[in-house]
Structures are given as structure tokens and as C-alpha cells.
mmCIF file of C-alpha atoms and ligand atoms in Angstrom:
data_model
loop_
_atom_site.group_PDB
_atom_site.id
_atom_site.type_symbol
_atom_site.label_atom_id
_atom_site.label_comp_id
_atom_site.label_asym_id
_atom_site.label_seq_id
_atom_site.Cartn_x
_atom_site.Cartn_y
_atom_site.Cartn_z
ATOM 1 C CA MET O 1458 20.572 -15.893 7.174
ATOM 2 C CA THR O 1459 16.879 -14.939 7.051
ATOM 3 C CA ALA O 1460 16.154 -11.515 5.592
ATOM 4 C CA GLN O 1461 15.406 -9.050 8.419
ATOM 5 C CA THR O 1462 13.673 -6.465 6.237
ATOM 6 C CA VAL O 1463 11.403 -7.438 3.363
ATOM 7 C CA ALA O 1464 10.127 -4.780 0.934
ATOM 8 C CA ILE O 1465 7.108 -5.656 -1.214
ATOM 9 C CA ASP O 1466 6.081 -3.257 -3.974
ATOM 10 C CA GLY O 1467 3.579 -3.486 -6.787
ATOM 11 C CA PRO O 1468 0.551 -1.849 -8.395
ATOM 12 C CA ALA O 1469 -2.905 -1.481 -6.816
ATOM 13 C CA ALA O 1470 -4.634 -4.781 -6.076
ATOM 14 C CA SER O 1471 -1.557 -6.888 -6.821
ATOM 15 C CA GLY O 1472 -1.991 -8.708 -3.494
ATOM 16 C CA LYS O 1473 0.779 -6.923 -1.560
ATOM 17 C CA SER O 1474 -1.237 -6.600 1.597
ATOM 18 C CA ILE O 1475 -2.541 -10.157 2.004
ATOM 19 C CA VAL O 1476 0.757 -11.617 0.817
ATOM 20 C CA GLY O 1477 2.841 -9.283 2.990
ATOM 21 C CA ALA O 1478 0.752 -9.916 6.110
ATOM 22 C CA THR O 1479 0.949 -13.682 5.590
ATOM 23 C CA VAL O 1480 4.711 -13.646 4.995
ATOM 24 C CA ALA O 1481 5.177 -11.526 8.138
ATOM 25 C CA ALA O 1482 3.050 -13.918 10.211
ATOM 26 C CA ARG O 1483 5.069 -16.889 8.935
ATOM 27 C CA LEU O 1484 8.368 -15.185 9.803
ATOM 28 C CA GLY O 1485 7.102 -13.779 13.112
ATOM 29 C CA TYR O 1486 7.735 -10.228 11.850
ATOM 30 C CA ARG O 1487 5.640 -7.071 11.964
ATOM 31 C CA PHE O 1488 3.794 -6.011 8.823
ATOM 32 C CA PHE O 1489 2.981 -2.495 7.646
ATOM 33 C CA ASP O 1490 0.955 -1.583 4.573
ATOM 34 C CA THR O 1491 2.121 1.932 3.720
ATOM 35 C CA GLY O 1492 -0.866 2.490 1.406
ATOM 36 C CA ALA O 1493 -2.918 2.778 4.621
ATOM 37 C CA MET O 1494 -0.850 5.820 5.623
ATOM 38 C CA TYR O 1495 -1.440 7.627 2.305
ATOM 39 C CA ARG O 1496 -5.127 6.735 2.558
ATOM 40 C CA ALA O 1497 -5.352 8.018 6.147
ATOM 41 C CA LEU O 1498 -3.734 11.306 5.210
ATOM 42 C CA THR O 1499 -6.143 11.631 2.260
ATOM 43 C CA TRP O 1500 -9.117 11.040 4.575
ATOM 44 C CA HIS O 1501 -7.779 13.622 7.029
ATOM 45 C CA ALA O 1502 -7.227 16.209 4.267
ATOM 46 C CA LEU O 1503 -10.717 15.714 2.797
ATOM 47 C CA ARG O 1504 -12.285 15.970 6.252
ATOM 48 C CA ARG O 1505 -10.539 19.274 6.746
ATOM 49 C CA GLY O 1506 -11.812 20.552 3.399
ATOM 50 C CA ILE O 1507 -8.354 20.634 1.800
ATOM 51 C CA ASP O 1508 -8.456 20.510 -2.006
ATOM 52 C CA PRO O 1509 -6.508 17.389 -3.089
ATOM 53 C CA HIS O 1510 -4.884 19.527 -5.804
ATOM 54 C CA ASP O 1511 -3.560 22.034 -3.246
ATOM 55 C CA GLU O 1512 -0.028 20.669 -2.920
ATOM 56 C CA SER O 1513 1.270 23.174 -0.394
ATOM 57 C CA ALA O 1514 -1.703 22.704 1.946
ATOM 58 C CA LEU O 1515 -1.252 18.923 1.714
ATOM 59 C CA ALA O 1516 2.472 19.167 2.403
ATOM 60 C CA ARG O 1517 1.807 21.425 5.426
ATOM 61 C CA LEU O 1518 -0.798 19.009 6.753
ATOM 62 C CA ALA O 1519 1.540 16.018 6.352
ATOM 63 C CA ALA O 1520 4.452 17.811 8.007
ATOM 64 C CA SER O 1521 2.407 18.767 11.073
ATOM 65 C CA ALA O 1522 0.183 15.679 11.419
ATOM 66 C CA ASP O 1523 0.729 13.272 14.268
ATOM 67 C CA VAL O 1524 0.553 9.884 12.522
ATOM 68 C CA ASP O 1525 0.340 6.823 14.742
ATOM 69 C CA VAL O 1526 0.601 3.501 12.899
ATOM 70 C CA HIS O 1527 0.077 0.063 14.371
ATOM 71 C CA GLU O 1528 -0.750 -3.444 13.255
ATOM 72 C CA GLY O 1529 -4.379 -4.562 13.046
ATOM 73 C CA ARG O 1530 -5.552 -7.534 15.078
ATOM 74 C CA ALA O 1531 -5.237 -10.934 13.373
ATOM 75 C CA GLY O 1532 -8.215 -11.410 11.062
ATOM 76 C CA ALA O 1533 -9.222 -7.713 11.157
ATOM 77 C CA SER O 1534 -10.266 -6.236 7.824
ATOM 78 C CA GLU O 1535 -7.311 -3.805 7.834
ATOM 79 C CA SER O 1536 -3.805 -5.126 8.454
ATOM 80 C CA THR O 1537 -2.533 -1.632 9.271
ATOM 81 C CA CYS O 1538 -4.355 0.877 11.530
ATOM 82 C CA VAL O 1539 -3.695 4.596 11.390
ATOM 83 C CA ILE O 1540 -4.624 7.231 13.959
ATOM 84 C CA ILE O 1541 -4.048 10.712 12.606
ATOM 85 C CA ASP O 1542 -4.110 13.777 14.857
ATOM 86 C CA GLY O 1543 -6.045 11.654 17.348
ATOM 87 C CA ALA O 1544 -8.734 10.522 14.875
ATOM 88 C CA ASP O 1545 -8.909 6.850 13.903
ATOM 89 C CA ALA O 1546 -8.851 6.703 10.091
ATOM 90 C CA THR O 1547 -8.831 2.901 9.904
ATOM 91 C CA ALA O 1548 -12.532 2.418 9.134
ATOM 92 C CA HIS O 1549 -12.347 5.020 6.362
ATOM 93 C CA LEU O 1550 -9.354 3.804 4.388
ATOM 94 C CA ARG O 1551 -11.530 2.315 1.612
ATOM 95 C CA ASP O 1552 -14.104 5.154 1.460
ATOM 96 C CA THR O 1553 -15.005 6.077 -2.111
ATOM 97 C CA ASP O 1554 -13.693 9.640 -1.827
ATOM 98 C CA VAL O 1555 -10.423 8.377 -0.314
ATOM 99 C CA GLU O 1556 -10.064 5.815 -3.114
ATOM 100 C CA ALA O 1557 -10.706 8.530 -5.711
ATOM 101 C CA ASN O 1558 -8.170 11.021 -4.318
ATOM 102 C CA VAL O 1559 -5.341 9.038 -2.725
ATOM 103 C CA SER O 1560 -3.153 9.000 -5.840
ATOM 104 C CA LEU O 1561 -3.385 12.818 -6.061
ATOM 105 C CA VAL O 1562 -2.356 13.226 -2.435
ATOM 106 C CA SER O 1563 0.466 10.701 -2.607
ATOM 107 C CA ARG O 1564 2.171 12.345 -5.567
ATOM 108 C CA VAL O 1565 3.004 15.439 -3.466
ATOM 109 C CA PRO O 1566 6.723 15.382 -2.515
ATOM 110 C CA GLY O 1567 6.118 16.984 0.912
ATOM 111 C CA VAL O 1568 3.535 14.330 1.738
ATOM 112 C CA ARG O 1569 5.935 11.569 0.731
ATOM 113 C CA ALA O 1570 8.826 13.037 2.732
ATOM 114 C CA ALA O 1571 6.747 13.153 5.915
ATOM 115 C CA LEU O 1572 5.373 9.619 5.556
ATOM 116 C CA VAL O 1573 8.661 8.067 4.426
ATOM 117 C CA ARG O 1574 10.295 9.377 7.622
ATOM 118 C CA ILE O 1575 7.677 7.547 9.706
ATOM 119 C CA GLN O 1576 7.970 4.393 7.592
ATOM 120 C CA ARG O 1577 11.734 4.253 8.076
ATOM 121 C CA ALA O 1578 11.299 4.617 11.843
ATOM 122 C CA LEU O 1579 8.818 1.701 11.837
ATOM 123 C CA ALA O 1580 11.431 -0.484 10.125
ATOM 124 C CA ASP O 1581 14.306 0.701 12.289
ATOM 125 C CA HIS O 1582 14.583 -2.437 14.374
ATOM 126 C CA GLY O 1583 14.250 -4.908 11.486
ATOM 127 C CA ARG O 1584 12.098 -8.048 11.506
ATOM 128 C CA VAL O 1585 9.600 -6.225 9.380
ATOM 129 C CA VAL O 1586 7.722 -6.680 6.118
ATOM 130 C CA MET O 1587 6.612 -3.425 4.492
ATOM 131 C CA ALA O 1588 4.388 -3.092 1.421
ATOM 132 C CA GLY O 1589 3.850 -0.138 -0.906
ATOM 133 C CA ARG O 1590 5.022 1.409 -4.162
ATOM 134 C CA ASP O 1591 8.496 2.706 -3.306
ATOM 135 C CA ILE O 1592 9.614 0.575 -0.368
ATOM 136 C CA GLY O 1593 12.533 -1.143 -2.130
ATOM 137 C CA SER O 1594 13.506 1.933 -4.132
ATOM 138 C CA VAL O 1595 13.158 4.807 -1.636
ATOM 139 C CA VAL O 1596 11.937 3.883 1.858
ATOM 140 C CA LEU O 1597 14.227 0.908 2.546
ATOM 141 C CA PRO O 1598 16.821 0.839 -0.237
ATOM 142 C CA ASP O 1599 18.957 -1.471 1.940
ATOM 143 C CA ALA O 1600 16.155 -4.010 2.503
ATOM 144 C CA ASP O 1601 17.537 -7.557 2.668
ATOM 145 C CA LEU O 1602 14.876 -8.786 0.251
ATOM 146 C CA LYS O 1603 12.990 -6.733 -2.326
ATOM 147 C CA VAL O 1604 9.972 -8.184 -4.083
ATOM 148 C CA TYR O 1605 7.924 -6.663 -6.888
ATOM 149 C CA LEU O 1606 4.497 -8.266 -7.282
ATOM 150 C CA ASP O 1607 2.952 -7.833 -10.683
ATOM 151 C CA ALA O 1608 -0.350 -8.935 -12.206
ATOM 152 C CA SER O 1609 -2.297 -7.927 -15.286
ATOM 153 C CA ARG O 1610 -4.976 -5.276 -14.837
ATOM 154 C CA GLU O 1611 -7.693 -7.798 -15.742
ATOM 155 C CA VAL O 1612 -6.596 -10.196 -13.007
ATOM 156 C CA ARG O 1613 -6.300 -7.386 -10.461
ATOM 157 C CA ALA O 1614 -9.801 -6.115 -11.320
ATOM 158 C CA ARG O 1615 -11.158 -9.656 -11.004
ATOM 159 C CA ARG O 1616 -9.551 -10.063 -7.568
ATOM 160 C CA ARG O 1617 -10.979 -6.727 -6.412
ATOM 161 C CA ALA O 1618 -14.402 -7.818 -7.690
ATOM 162 C CA ASP O 1619 -14.142 -11.076 -5.720
ATOM 163 C CA GLN O 1620 -13.247 -9.132 -2.556
ATOM 164 C CA LEU O 1621 -16.273 -6.856 -3.024
ATOM 165 C CA ARG O 1622 -18.575 -9.824 -3.629
ATOM 166 C CA ALA O 1623 -17.245 -11.418 -0.437
ATOM 167 C CA ALA O 1624 -18.287 -8.198 1.329
ATOM 168 C CA ASN O 1625 -21.763 -8.464 -0.272
ATOM 169 C CA ILE O 1626 -21.143 -5.549 -2.638
ATOM 170 C CA GLU O 1627 -22.013 -6.146 -6.292
ATOM 171 C CA PRO O 1628 -18.917 -5.011 -8.227
ATOM 172 C CA ASP O 1629 -18.951 -3.005 -11.441
ATOM 173 C CA TYR O 1630 -16.071 -4.627 -13.339
ATOM 174 C CA ASP O 1631 -15.748 -1.849 -15.932
ATOM 175 C CA SER O 1632 -15.463 0.856 -13.316
ATOM 176 C CA LEU O 1633 -12.926 -1.244 -11.374
ATOM 177 C CA MET O 1634 -10.846 -1.496 -14.574
ATOM 178 C CA ARG O 1635 -11.129 2.261 -15.164
ATOM 179 C CA ASP O 1636 -10.143 3.068 -11.588
ATOM 180 C CA LEU O 1637 -7.118 0.742 -11.687
ATOM 181 C CA ALA O 1638 -6.012 2.251 -15.021
ATOM 182 C CA ARG O 1639 -6.297 5.760 -13.608
ATOM 183 C CA ARG O 1640 -4.370 4.913 -10.423
ATOM 184 C CA ASP O 1641 -1.711 2.921 -12.318
ATOM 185 C CA GLY O 1642 -1.261 5.933 -14.598
ATOM 186 C CA ILE O 1643 -0.805 8.467 -11.792
ATOM 187 C CA ASP O 1644 1.319 6.146 -9.598
ATOM 188 C CA SER O 1645 3.739 5.187 -12.361
ATOM 189 C CA THR O 1646 4.162 8.554 -14.083
ATOM 190 C CA ARG O 1647 4.422 10.913 -11.080
ATOM 191 C CA ALA O 1648 7.735 12.711 -10.645
ATOM 192 C CA ALA O 1649 8.204 11.805 -6.961
ATOM 193 C CA SER O 1650 9.013 8.113 -6.369
ATOM 194 C CA PRO O 1651 7.032 6.588 -9.237
ATOM 195 C CA LEU O 1652 5.962 2.961 -8.951
ATOM 196 C CA THR O 1653 8.828 0.875 -10.250
ATOM 197 C CA ALA O 1654 10.586 -2.396 -9.508
ATOM 198 C CA ALA O 1655 13.668 -1.564 -7.390
ATOM 199 C CA ALA O 1656 17.080 -2.630 -8.645
ATOM 200 C CA GLY O 1657 17.684 -6.175 -7.455
ATOM 201 C CA ALA O 1658 13.981 -6.876 -6.776
ATOM 202 C CA VAL O 1659 12.645 -10.385 -7.318
ATOM 203 C CA ILE O 1660 9.804 -9.862 -9.790
ATOM 204 C CA ILE O 1661 6.865 -12.235 -9.360
ATOM 205 C CA ASN O 1662 4.000 -12.257 -11.838
ATOM 206 C CA THR O 1663 1.076 -13.533 -9.801
ATOM 207 C CA ASP O 1664 -1.479 -13.871 -12.622
ATOM 208 C CA ASN O 1665 -1.569 -17.653 -12.341
ATOM 209 C CA MET O 1666 -0.558 -18.044 -8.703
ATOM 210 C CA THR O 1667 -2.541 -18.427 -5.492
ATOM 211 C CA VAL O 1668 -1.747 -16.287 -2.448
ATOM 212 C CA GLU O 1669 -0.214 -19.355 -0.782
ATOM 213 C CA GLN O 1670 2.087 -19.970 -3.775
ATOM 214 C CA VAL O 1671 3.278 -16.366 -3.763
ATOM 215 C CA VAL O 1672 3.879 -16.513 0.002
ATOM 216 C CA GLU O 1673 5.884 -19.757 -0.381
ATOM 217 C CA ARG O 1674 8.013 -18.197 -3.099
ATOM 218 C CA ILE O 1675 8.821 -15.143 -0.952
ATOM 219 C CA ILE O 1676 9.609 -17.276 2.114
ATOM 220 C CA GLU O 1677 12.014 -19.305 -0.055
ATOM 221 C CA GLU O 1678 13.738 -16.090 -1.132
ATOM 222 C CA ALA O 1679 13.820 -14.735 2.424
ATOM 223 C CA THR O 1680 15.328 -17.777 4.110
HETATM 224 O O1 C5P E 1056 -1.622 0.085 -1.772
HETATM 225 P P1 C5P E 1056 -2.843 0.944 -1.834
HETATM 226 O O2 C5P E 1056 -3.672 0.710 -3.056
HETATM 227 O O3 C5P E 1056 -3.659 0.922 -0.587
HETATM 228 O O4 C5P E 1056 -2.260 2.430 -1.942
HETATM 229 C C1 C5P E 1056 -3.114 3.519 -2.132
HETATM 230 C C2 C5P E 1056 -2.365 4.608 -2.877
HETATM 231 O O5 C5P E 1056 -1.344 5.150 -2.037
HETATM 232 C C3 C5P E 1056 -1.655 4.174 -4.149
HETATM 233 O O6 C5P E 1056 -2.488 4.234 -5.286
HETATM 234 C C4 C5P E 1056 -0.514 5.163 -4.242
HETATM 235 O O7 C5P E 1056 -0.960 6.350 -4.876
HETATM 236 C C5 C5P E 1056 -0.220 5.509 -2.800
HETATM 237 N N1 C5P E 1056 0.965 4.849 -2.250
HETATM 238 C C6 C5P E 1056 2.192 5.400 -2.528
HETATM 239 N N2 C5P E 1056 3.327 4.892 -1.966
HETATM 240 C C7 C5P E 1056 3.258 3.839 -1.151
HETATM 241 C C8 C5P E 1056 2.009 3.234 -0.871
HETATM 242 C C9 C5P E 1056 0.876 3.754 -1.454
HETATM 243 O O8 C5P E 1056 2.280 6.360 -3.279
HETATM 244 N N3 C5P E 1056 4.397 3.382 -0.591
#
């Protein structure tokens, strides 16, 4: 029987979003990139002048925020759209200040609790692919298929650089490497739900694979 819930975890720029969205389209499922939710909350907090080190203010904001998540249109630059307290955060998910602070915001347990509750509700009816850091381990521990996408930091930085070039932005490879190292460090050493391959996850090292090859491999596992 085809897996009804597919959890895809992995480090920043490991391809979770493009792979997850493509797998979901092939299966006719919905796709949610949970990183978009942490990014949206970070944008909202910064806009309100909340210090990203102020854990209790962040937890309060997350607990009271009205977070509306839906899928982006096919071909849109963001696969997951987030409206937070009525403000559309989608165009701001990749802002430099969001990028710089999202790992600080997402390590706060109160923030995670609030967003995990919403993520579970999104997956409630199955036929869903969800991507993040803790989907197989915490959000959907009973997922029918758990995948952990890995890739070396050099390959991930190169892929990010290619994406920027495609958007006519000249990338600074060294700063991309530094940023990935910093985010990997915070994401994998935080106390609350650190990035880790869930028990039973299929681990795929994508260093020498195309997106299509990774998608094929996951579809094989799912069906
Ligand atoms: O996947 P993406 O790079 O967009 O995620 C942005 C950040 O959100 C990550 O660096 C991580 O700190 C956080 N995140 C998380 N748990 C998730 C998804 C993302 O902590 N399930």
C-alpha cells in the first residue's frame, strides 16, 4: 500500500523542498515545508521588534499567533505560503534578517510546541508530504515513510549558489558556507528537537544525485 504520510528531514539546502514538492505532485498529495512556518514566525517577531534571544516573548508570540498555512501555486517561488496574524509573510521568507535569525527562533521550545500542533493538524487527513528537521522524529513519528536527505556542506553551498545565480544574484560562496555551518551547528545541537535522522528513516545521500533521481528513489520507497 502507498505510504499516506511521508516525512522528509535533512539539513539546510539539502533539497527537501524541491524534492518534497515533486514527490507530493507525483503522488497527488499535499506538500508542506515546515521551514516556511519557522521563517514566517521569525519575520513576524522581527517586525514587532522582538529580540530573537528573548525566548519568553517568542513563545508568547507563537502561542497567540494565528498561523494560516497553505500550498503555493504550481511554479510559484515558495511551495508553502504562510499568513500570520493576517499579514502575508510569504514574500519575506528568504529575507536576510529572517535567514540570519530563524535558527535562534526555532530553538525555543514554546515556538516549536505551537508550530508542531499546527503541523500535525495539517497532516491529520493523510495524503501529505511534510519537510523539515523533526518531522519523522517529533511531528509525525507514525509517518508511513521517513526519509532523511543528506548532502555535504560543499554540495549544499554550491546548490544554493546556483539558485541565487538563477535569480540573478551573484553568490558569495564563502559566506554561504559560513551561514550553512552556523545553521547546521544551531539546528543539530539545540536541546529541543535537534536535527537528526529518525529511527527507521531511509537515509539518502544526495551528493551525486539529481533531484529526479532522489524523487524516483522516494517514490519507490513510498509505493
Ligand atoms: O528548511 P529551512 O532552511 O527553510 O528552515 C529554516 C530553519 O527553520 C532551519 O534552519 C531550522 O532552524 C528551522 N526548522 C526547524 N524545524 C523544522 C523546519 C525548520 O527547526 N521542522
